[in-house]
CSV table of C-alpha atoms in Angstrom, one decimal:
chain,number,residue,atom,x,y,z
Y,1216,MET,CA,14.5,60.2,-31.8
Y,1217,LEU,CA,16.7,62.3,-34.2
Y,1218,GLU,CA,20.1,60.9,-34.7
Y,1219,ASP,CA,22.8,63.5,-33.7
Y,1220,MET,CA,25.4,63.3,-36.4
Y,1221,SER,CA,26.0,67.0,-36.7
Y,1222,ALA,CA,29.8,66.7,-36.2
Y,1223,THR,CA,30.4,63.6,-38.4
Y,1224,PRO,CA,33.3,64.2,-40.8
Y,1225,VAL,CA,32.9,63.0,-44.5
Y,1226,ARG,CA,35.6,61.5,-46.7
Y,1227,VAL,CA,35.7,60.7,-50.5
Y,1228,ASP,CA,38.0,57.8,-51.5
Y,1229,ALA,CA,39.7,59.2,-54.7
Y,1230,GLY,CA,40.6,55.7,-55.7
Y,1231,LEU,CA,37.0,54.7,-55.9
Y,1232,CYS,CA,35.5,57.9,-57.3
Y,1233,GLU,CA,34.7,57.8,-61.0
Y,1234,GLY,CA,33.4,61.4,-61.2
Y,1235,HIS,CA,29.7,60.7,-61.6
Y,1236,ALA,CA,29.2,63.9,-59.6
Y,1237,LEU,CA,25.9,62.8,-58.0
Y,1238,CYS,CA,27.3,64.0,-54.7
Y,1239,ILE,CA,27.8,67.5,-56.1
Y,1240,GLN,CA,24.3,67.6,-57.5
Y,1241,LEU,CA,22.9,66.6,-54.1
Y,1242,ALA,CA,25.2,68.5,-51.8
Y,1243,PRO,CA,27.1,71.2,-53.7
Y,1244,GLU,CA,27.9,73.0,-50.5
Y,1245,VAL,CA,30.0,70.1,-49.3
Y,1246,PHE,CA,31.4,68.3,-52.4
Y,1247,ASP,CA,33.6,69.6,-55.2
Y,1248,LEU,CA,34.9,68.0,-58.4
Y,1249,SER,CA,38.6,68.3,-59.4
Y,1250,ASP,CA,39.9,69.0,-62.9
Y,1251,ASP,CA,40.6,65.2,-63.0
Y,1252,GLU,CA,36.8,64.7,-62.4
Y,1253,VAL,CA,37.3,63.2,-59.0
Y,1254,ALA,CA,35.0,64.3,-56.2
Y,1255,SER,CA,36.3,65.5,-52.9
Y,1256,ALA,CA,34.7,66.8,-49.7
Y,1257,ALA,CA,35.3,70.5,-49.7
Y,1258,ARG,CA,33.9,70.7,-46.2
Y,1259,THR,CA,35.0,67.7,-44.2
Y,1260,ASP,CA,34.3,68.9,-40.7
Y,1261,GLY,CA,30.7,67.6,-40.5
Y,1262,GLN,CA,29.4,70.8,-39.0
Y,1263,TRP,CA,26.2,71.1,-41.1
Y,1264,ASP,CA,22.7,72.2,-40.5
Y,1265,GLN,CA,19.9,69.6,-40.8
Y,1266,ASP,CA,19.2,70.3,-44.5
Y,1267,THR,CA,22.8,70.0,-45.5
Y,1268,TRP,CA,23.2,66.8,-43.4
Y,1269,ASP,CA,20.2,65.3,-45.2
Y,1270,ASN,CA,21.8,66.2,-48.5
Y,1271,VAL,CA,25.1,64.6,-47.5
Y,1272,LYS,CA,23.4,61.4,-46.4
Y,1273,SER,CA,21.6,61.3,-49.8
Y,1274,ALA,CA,24.9,61.8,-51.6
Y,1275,VAL,CA,26.4,58.8,-49.6
Y,1276,ASP,CA,23.5,56.7,-50.6
Y,1277,ALA,CA,23.5,57.8,-54.2
Y,1278,CYS,CA,27.2,57.2,-54.9
Y,1279,PRO,CA,27.4,54.3,-57.4
Y,1280,ARG,CA,31.0,53.4,-56.3
Y,1281,GLN,CA,30.3,53.9,-52.6
Y,1282,ALA,CA,33.3,56.2,-52.5
Y,1283,ILE,CA,31.8,58.5,-49.8
Y,1284,SER,CA,32.3,57.6,-46.1
Y,1285,LEU,CA,30.9,59.2,-43.0
Y,1286,LEU,CA,33.7,58.9,-40.4
Y,1287,ASN,CA,32.5,57.6,-37.0
Y,1288,THR,CA,34.6,59.5,-34.5
Y,1289,SER,CA,32.5,58.2,-31.6
Y,1290,THR,CA,33.6,55.4,-29.4
Y,1291,LYS,CA,30.1,55.0,-28.0
Y,1292,GLY,CA,29.1,51.3,-27.8
Y,1293,GLN,CA,32.6,49.9,-28.2
């Protein structure tokens, strides 16, 4: 069964980000790099097609500082 995470917001912790920019390489349509070389989520709404969603998950997994979070807005299972 395919996990429905199509509306999961994303967040980058600027305090953890060291500007490796792997997220930008993997999902340039979602992430951006500031002049201070800190990544941010240019699109935080989580409204992505499947390909973009796969790229965002890859970026989360690739971040060496684990600075990228997927925000769980569901209360399901609580």
